[in-house]
Amino acid sequence: MKNYRLILFILFLYGNICAQTNDFCLQDFYTDNERLDQVVDSVYNQLNDHQRIAQMIITSAGELGKSEKTIIELTEKDAIGGVVYLKGSKQKHKENIHKLNTISKKNNTLPLLFSMDAEPSLLASRIKGARDVGNTIDIKTEKQSDAVVNTINQELKEIGVHHNYAPVLDVSPNNEAIKSRSYGNNKDSIIRLANRFIKATQEGGIIATAKHFPGHGLVKGDTHKQSVYIDGPLQEIDNYKKIIEDGVLSIMIAHITVLNNKLFDTNGLPSSCSRRIVTDLLRDGMCFNGIIISDALNIMKAVTIIDNAPLLASKAGCDLILMPQNEEKTIQSILAEIKKDASYRKQVEQSVKKIVRLKVCGGII
């Protein structure tokens, strides 16, 4: 009888969670669900090719992003699938997100996916006025992690953000770009705490993102400033095995070049633009079926030196193209390519359907 009551209680909780997101929830994303498949196909079939590809584009907003006028124009033209907010006050973020949601509703276009780099170490800089949760490096226990995630989730929900680009799985806190954003040097501790962060984030209704694949901790340099290299073996990819098994919904690919590696040399390209890393290693080799997102493509010197990097990132297997310099140009380049390449068209279709599925399961659609 006790077990029966426990099962009923769990089903009651699950039902309540899913009811809040139009009958589906984030935990449904990886399930074999015929009704969910039908909903996704129905939404996808109502879009034209331009609108479908636009779902893959995440532009930037906030004090360090594109102007409010530009973001409104992109939303009006149905030329983006989401927005990442880089910096600003809580109230301003909230007002801007409400304004964009109003436009989408008025124009009867798909609602936008709103994202943020709300790592513990970056939260205060992304949301001015947010509660201080300290740095990632200072999180030592699962209980402490749960408290931090609870605060972050609340802050994001208050302003309408669905997708958190966190946590960082990089090993070392000594890298120029990572510093206190890492959990430290102990691999087992990193995996345990990052996995806990992901579970708590997604159980709280926010999409989590593990980063920066295939590993930014044991390299020298900062991809914001220059090309950065993994010379030889990929020492940090084991960090991702457990979190993939346990259901992380998205993984971000770094702009790190791999060389002197027989299997996964990127031939001078950043990992974000390399099919060997994105598809052969992460998607097929490590059986990751979630959303793959590139790192930012607009200002990071390791990738802005590459011609048409957004198209290359998509062809490599990235589902979401983060912050391309020119959104419409990116859409047009992908449109032109799918007309010439049937297998790439099929890949784009799969990417867009995954994004739609995420929006449905996240209660956005």
Coordinates of C-alpha atoms in Angstrom, one line a residue:
M1 CA 0.0 0.0 0.0
K2 CA 2.8 2.4 0.8
N3 CA 4.5 1.8 -2.6
Y4 CA 1.1 2.2 -4.3
R5 CA 0.6 5.6 -2.6
L6 CA 4.2 6.6 -3.5
I7 CA 3.6 5.8 -7.2
L8 CA 0.3 7.8 -7.2
F9 CA 2.1 10.8 -5.6
I10 CA 4.9 10.7 -8.2
L11 CA 2.3 10.6 -11.0
F12 CA 0.5 13.5 -9.4
L13 CA 3.6 15.6 -9.3
Y14 CA 4.6 14.7 -12.8
G15 CA 1.1 15.5 -14.1
N16 CA 1.2 18.9 -12.4
I17 CA 4.6 19.8 -13.8
C18 CA 3.6 18.8 -17.4
A19 CA 0.3 20.6 -17.0
Q20 CA 2.2 23.9 -16.6
T21 CA 3.8 23.4 -20.0
N22 CA 0.8 22.6 -22.2
D23 CA 0.8 18.8 -21.5
F24 CA 4.5 18.3 -22.2
C25 CA 7.6 19.1 -20.0
L26 CA 11.4 19.0 -20.5
Q27 CA 11.5 15.4 -19.2
D28 CA 9.5 14.4 -22.3
F29 CA 12.2 15.6 -24.8
Y30 CA 14.0 12.3 -25.1
T31 CA 11.0 10.1 -24.8
D32 CA 9.4 8.0 -27.6
N33 CA 6.1 9.9 -27.6
E34 CA 3.9 9.7 -30.7
R35 CA 1.7 12.6 -29.7
L36 CA 4.7 14.8 -29.1
D37 CA 6.0 13.8 -32.5
Q38 CA 2.7 14.7 -34.1
V39 CA 2.7 18.2 -32.5
V40 CA 6.3 18.8 -33.6
D41 CA 5.5 17.7 -37.2
S42 CA 2.4 19.9 -37.2
V43 CA 4.3 23.0 -36.2
Y44 CA 7.2 22.3 -38.6
N45 CA 4.8 21.7 -41.5
Q46 CA 3.3 25.2 -41.0
L47 CA 6.6 26.9 -41.6
N48 CA 8.3 27.8 -44.9
D49 CA 12.0 27.2 -45.4
H50 CA 13.0 30.7 -44.3
Q51 CA 11.0 30.4 -41.1
R52 CA 12.4 27.0 -40.4
I53 CA 16.0 28.1 -40.8
A54 CA 15.3 31.2 -38.7
Q55 CA 14.5 28.8 -35.8
M56 CA 18.2 27.9 -35.7
I57 CA 19.4 31.5 -35.3
I58 CA 20.0 33.0 -31.8
T59 CA 20.8 36.7 -31.8
S60 CA 22.1 38.8 -28.9
A61 CA 20.5 41.6 -26.9
G62 CA 21.1 43.6 -23.8
E63 CA 23.8 46.3 -23.2
L64 CA 26.5 44.2 -25.0
G65 CA 24.2 42.9 -27.8
K66 CA 22.4 44.3 -30.8
S67 CA 20.2 47.4 -30.5
E68 CA 16.7 47.1 -29.3
K69 CA 15.5 48.4 -32.7
T70 CA 17.5 45.7 -34.5
I71 CA 16.0 42.9 -32.3
I72 CA 12.5 44.2 -32.9
E73 CA 13.1 44.3 -36.7
L74 CA 14.4 40.7 -36.7
T75 CA 11.4 39.5 -34.6
E76 CA 9.0 41.3 -37.0
K77 CA 10.7 39.7 -40.0
D78 CA 10.5 36.3 -38.3
A79 CA 14.3 36.0 -38.9
I80 CA 15.4 34.6 -35.5
G81 CA 14.4 31.7 -33.3
G82 CA 15.7 33.1 -30.1
V83 CA 17.6 35.8 -28.2
V84 CA 20.5 35.6 -25.7
Y85 CA 20.6 38.5 -23.2
L86 CA 24.2 39.4 -22.4
K87 CA 23.9 42.2 -19.8
G88 CA 21.3 44.5 -18.4
S89 CA 19.0 45.2 -15.4
K90 CA 16.4 42.7 -14.4
Q91 CA 13.6 45.1 -15.2
K92 CA 14.9 46.0 -18.6
H93 CA 15.3 42.3 -19.6
K94 CA 11.8 41.6 -18.4
E95 CA 10.4 44.6 -20.4
N96 CA 12.2 43.6 -23.6
I97 CA 11.2 40.0 -23.4
H98 CA 7.6 41.0 -22.9
K99 CA 7.8 43.3 -25.9
L100 CA 9.2 40.5 -28.2
N101 CA 6.6 38.0 -26.9
T102 CA 3.9 40.5 -27.8
I103 CA 5.2 40.9 -31.3
S104 CA 5.3 37.1 -31.8
K105 CA 1.8 36.7 -30.5
K106 CA 0.5 39.6 -32.7
N107 CA 2.1 38.2 -35.8
N108 CA 1.2 34.6 -35.0
T109 CA 4.8 33.5 -35.3
L110 CA 6.6 30.9 -33.1
P111 CA 7.6 32.3 -29.7
L112 CA 11.3 33.0 -29.2
L113 CA 13.6 31.0 -27.1
F114 CA 15.2 33.3 -24.5
S115 CA 18.7 32.4 -23.2
M116 CA 21.4 33.7 -20.9
D117 CA 24.9 32.8 -19.6
A118 CA 23.6 32.5 -16.1
E119 CA 26.5 30.5 -14.7
P120 CA 26.9 31.2 -11.0
S121 CA 30.1 33.3 -11.7
L122 CA 28.3 35.3 -14.4
L123 CA 24.8 35.8 -13.0
A124 CA 25.4 39.2 -11.5
S125 CA 27.0 40.6 -14.6
R126 CA 24.1 39.3 -16.8
I127 CA 21.3 40.4 -14.6
K128 CA 22.1 43.6 -12.7
G129 CA 20.2 43.4 -9.4
A130 CA 20.1 39.6 -9.3
R131 CA 20.9 37.8 -6.0
D132 CA 24.5 37.0 -5.5
V133 CA 25.2 33.2 -5.7
G134 CA 29.0 33.4 -5.7
N135 CA 31.4 31.7 -8.1
T136 CA 31.2 28.2 -9.5
I137 CA 34.6 27.4 -8.1
D138 CA 33.2 27.9 -4.6
I139 CA 30.4 25.3 -5.0
K140 CA 31.6 22.2 -3.1
T141 CA 28.5 20.2 -2.2
E142 CA 25.3 19.0 -3.9
K143 CA 23.3 20.8 -1.3
Q144 CA 25.1 24.1 -2.0
S145 CA 24.6 23.5 -5.7
D146 CA 20.8 23.0 -5.3
A147 CA 20.5 26.2 -3.5
V148 CA 22.4 28.1 -6.2
V149 CA 20.4 26.5 -9.0
N150 CA 17.1 27.3 -7.2
T151 CA 18.1 31.0 -7.0
I152 CA 19.3 31.1 -10.6
N153 CA 16.1 29.4 -11.9
Q154 CA 14.0 31.9 -10.0
E155 CA 15.9 34.8 -11.4
L156 CA 15.5 33.5 -15.0
K157 CA 11.9 32.7 -14.6
E158 CA 11.1 36.2 -13.2
I159 CA 12.4 37.8 -16.5
G160 CA 11.2 35.1 -18.9
V161 CA 14.4 33.3 -19.8
H162 CA 14.0 29.6 -20.7
H163 CA 17.6 28.4 -21.5
N164 CA 20.7 28.7 -19.3
Y165 CA 24.1 28.3 -21.0
A166 CA 25.5 26.6 -17.9
P167 CA 27.3 24.7 -16.3
V168 CA 30.9 24.8 -17.3
L169 CA 32.6 21.3 -17.4
D170 CA 36.1 22.6 -18.2
V171 CA 38.7 21.1 -15.8
S172 CA 41.0 23.9 -14.8
P173 CA 40.3 27.2 -13.1
N174 CA 43.6 28.5 -14.4
N175 CA 42.6 29.0 -18.0
E176 CA 42.4 32.7 -19.0
A177 CA 38.8 32.4 -20.2
I178 CA 37.5 30.1 -17.5
K179 CA 39.0 31.1 -14.2
S180 CA 36.4 30.9 -11.4
R181 CA 33.7 29.6 -13.8
S182 CA 35.1 26.1 -13.4
Y183 CA 34.3 23.6 -10.6
G184 CA 38.1 23.1 -10.2
N185 CA 40.7 20.5 -11.1
N186 CA 39.2 17.3 -9.8
K187 CA 37.5 15.5 -12.7
D188 CA 35.2 13.4 -10.5
S189 CA 34.0 16.4 -8.5
I190 CA 33.4 18.4 -11.7
I191 CA 31.2 15.6 -13.2
R192 CA 29.3 15.1 -10.0
L193 CA 28.6 18.8 -9.3
A194 CA 27.9 19.7 -13.0
N195 CA 25.5 16.8 -13.3
R196 CA 23.7 17.9 -10.1
F197 CA 23.5 21.5 -11.5
I198 CA 22.0 20.1 -14.8
K199 CA 19.4 17.9 -13.1
A200 CA 18.2 20.6 -10.7
T201 CA 18.1 23.2 -13.6
Q202 CA 16.0 21.0 -15.8
E203 CA 13.8 19.6 -13.1
G204 CA 13.1 23.3 -12.3
G205 CA 11.9 23.9 -15.9
I206 CA 15.0 25.6 -17.3
I207 CA 17.0 24.1 -20.1
A208 CA 20.7 23.5 -19.1
T209 CA 23.7 23.6 -21.4
A210 CA 27.0 21.8 -20.7
K211 CA 30.1 23.6 -22.1
H212 CA 32.7 24.1 -23.7
F213 CA 32.9 20.8 -25.7
P214 CA 35.4 19.2 -26.3
G215 CA 37.2 21.0 -23.4
H216 CA 38.5 24.5 -22.8
G217 CA 40.2 23.9 -19.4
L218 CA 43.5 22.4 -20.4
V219 CA 44.4 24.8 -23.1
K220 CA 46.3 28.1 -23.2
G221 CA 44.6 31.2 -24.4
D222 CA 41.1 32.7 -24.8
T223 CA 39.0 32.0 -27.9
H224 CA 37.6 35.6 -27.6
K225 CA 41.1 36.9 -28.5
Q226 CA 42.8 34.3 -30.7
S227 CA 42.8 30.8 -32.0
V228 CA 43.2 28.3 -29.2
Y229 CA 44.5 24.7 -29.7
I230 CA 44.1 21.2 -28.2
D231 CA 47.4 19.6 -29.2
G232 CA 47.0 15.8 -29.1
P233 CA 44.4 13.8 -27.1
L234 CA 41.0 15.2 -26.1
Q235 CA 41.5 15.0 -22.3
E236 CA 38.2 16.5 -21.2
I237 CA 35.6 14.7 -23.3
D238 CA 35.0 12.0 -20.6
N239 CA 33.4 14.7 -18.5
Y240 CA 30.5 14.6 -20.8
K241 CA 29.7 10.9 -20.8
K242 CA 27.7 10.8 -17.6
I243 CA 25.8 14.0 -18.2
I244 CA 24.8 12.8 -21.7
E245 CA 23.6 9.5 -20.2
D246 CA 21.6 11.4 -17.5
G247 CA 19.8 13.6 -20.0
V248 CA 21.4 17.0 -20.5
L249 CA 19.4 18.8 -23.1
S250 CA 22.0 20.9 -24.8
I251 CA 25.8 21.1 -25.3
M252 CA 27.8 24.1 -26.5
I253 CA 30.7 23.6 -28.8
A254 CA 33.9 25.7 -28.3
H255 CA 35.9 27.4 -31.0
I256 CA 38.9 25.3 -30.2
T257 CA 41.1 23.9 -33.0
V258 CA 42.3 20.3 -32.5
L259 CA 45.6 19.3 -34.0
N260 CA 48.0 16.3 -33.9
N261 CA 45.0 14.0 -33.2
K262 CA 44.6 11.2 -35.8
L263 CA 40.9 10.7 -35.3
F264 CA 39.6 14.2 -34.5
D265 CA 42.0 16.7 -36.1
T266 CA 39.9 19.6 -37.2
N267 CA 42.2 20.6 -40.1
G268 CA 42.6 24.1 -39.0
L269 CA 38.9 24.8 -38.3
P270 CA 37.5 25.6 -34.8
S271 CA 35.7 22.6 -33.3
S272 CA 32.3 24.5 -33.7
C273 CA 32.8 24.3 -37.5
S274 CA 34.3 20.8 -37.7
R275 CA 32.0 17.9 -38.6
R276 CA 34.6 15.5 -37.0
I277 CA 33.9 17.0 -33.6
V278 CA 30.2 18.0 -33.8
T279 CA 28.8 15.0 -35.7
D280 CA 31.3 12.2 -35.7
L281 CA 32.4 12.6 -32.1
L282 CA 29.6 14.2 -30.1
R283 CA 26.5 13.3 -32.1
D284 CA 27.4 9.8 -33.3
G285 CA 30.3 8.7 -31.2
M286 CA 28.9 9.8 -27.8
C287 CA 25.3 9.3 -28.8
F288 CA 24.1 12.8 -27.9
N289 CA 20.7 13.4 -29.3
G290 CA 20.0 16.8 -27.7
I291 CA 20.5 20.3 -29.0
I292 CA 24.0 21.2 -30.1
I293 CA 24.7 25.0 -30.0
S294 CA 27.8 26.8 -31.3
D295 CA 29.6 29.2 -29.1
A296 CA 29.2 32.9 -30.1
L297 CA 30.1 33.6 -33.7
N298 CA 30.1 37.3 -33.8
I299 CA 33.1 38.6 -31.8
M300 CA 35.3 35.6 -30.9
K301 CA 38.5 36.0 -32.9
A302 CA 39.0 32.2 -33.1
V303 CA 36.0 32.0 -35.4
T304 CA 35.5 35.4 -37.0
I305 CA 38.6 34.8 -39.1
I306 CA 36.7 31.9 -40.8
D307 CA 34.7 32.7 -44.0
N308 CA 30.9 32.0 -43.5
A309 CA 31.5 30.4 -40.1
P310 CA 27.7 30.2 -39.3
L311 CA 27.1 28.0 -42.4
L312 CA 30.1 25.9 -41.5
A313 CA 28.8 25.5 -38.0
S314 CA 25.5 24.3 -39.2
K315 CA 27.0 21.9 -41.8
A316 CA 29.2 20.6 -39.0
G317 CA 26.0 19.6 -37.1
C318 CA 25.2 22.5 -34.8
D319 CA 21.5 22.9 -34.3
L320 CA 21.5 26.4 -32.9
I321 CA 23.7 29.1 -34.5
L322 CA 24.7 31.5 -31.7
M323 CA 25.1 35.2 -32.5
P324 CA 26.0 35.2 -36.2
Q325 CA 27.2 38.6 -37.3
N326 CA 24.4 38.8 -39.9
E327 CA 21.2 36.8 -39.3
E328 CA 19.6 37.3 -42.7
K329 CA 22.8 36.5 -44.5
T330 CA 23.2 33.3 -42.5
I331 CA 19.6 32.3 -43.4
Q332 CA 20.2 32.9 -47.0
S333 CA 23.5 31.0 -47.1
I334 CA 21.8 28.0 -45.5
L335 CA 18.8 28.3 -47.9
A336 CA 21.1 28.3 -50.9
E337 CA 23.0 25.2 -49.5
I338 CA 19.9 23.1 -48.8
K339 CA 18.8 23.6 -52.4
K340 CA 22.0 22.0 -53.6
D341 CA 22.5 19.3 -51.0
A342 CA 19.7 16.9 -50.2
S343 CA 21.5 15.3 -47.2
Y344 CA 22.2 18.7 -45.7
R345 CA 18.5 19.7 -46.2
K346 CA 17.6 16.5 -44.2
Q347 CA 20.0 17.5 -41.5
V348 CA 18.6 21.0 -41.2
E349 CA 15.1 19.5 -41.0
Q350 CA 16.2 17.4 -38.1
S351 CA 17.8 20.4 -36.4
V352 CA 14.7 22.5 -36.7
K353 CA 12.4 19.7 -35.5
K354 CA 14.6 19.3 -32.4
I355 CA 14.4 23.0 -31.7
V356 CA 10.6 22.9 -32.1
R357 CA 10.5 19.9 -29.8
L358 CA 12.5 21.8 -27.2
K359 CA 10.1 24.7 -27.4
V360 CA 7.1 22.4 -27.0
C361 CA 8.6 20.5 -24.1
G362 CA 9.7 23.8 -22.5
G363 CA 6.2 25.2 -22.6
I364 CA 7.3 28.0 -25.0
I365 CA 5.0 26.8 -27.8

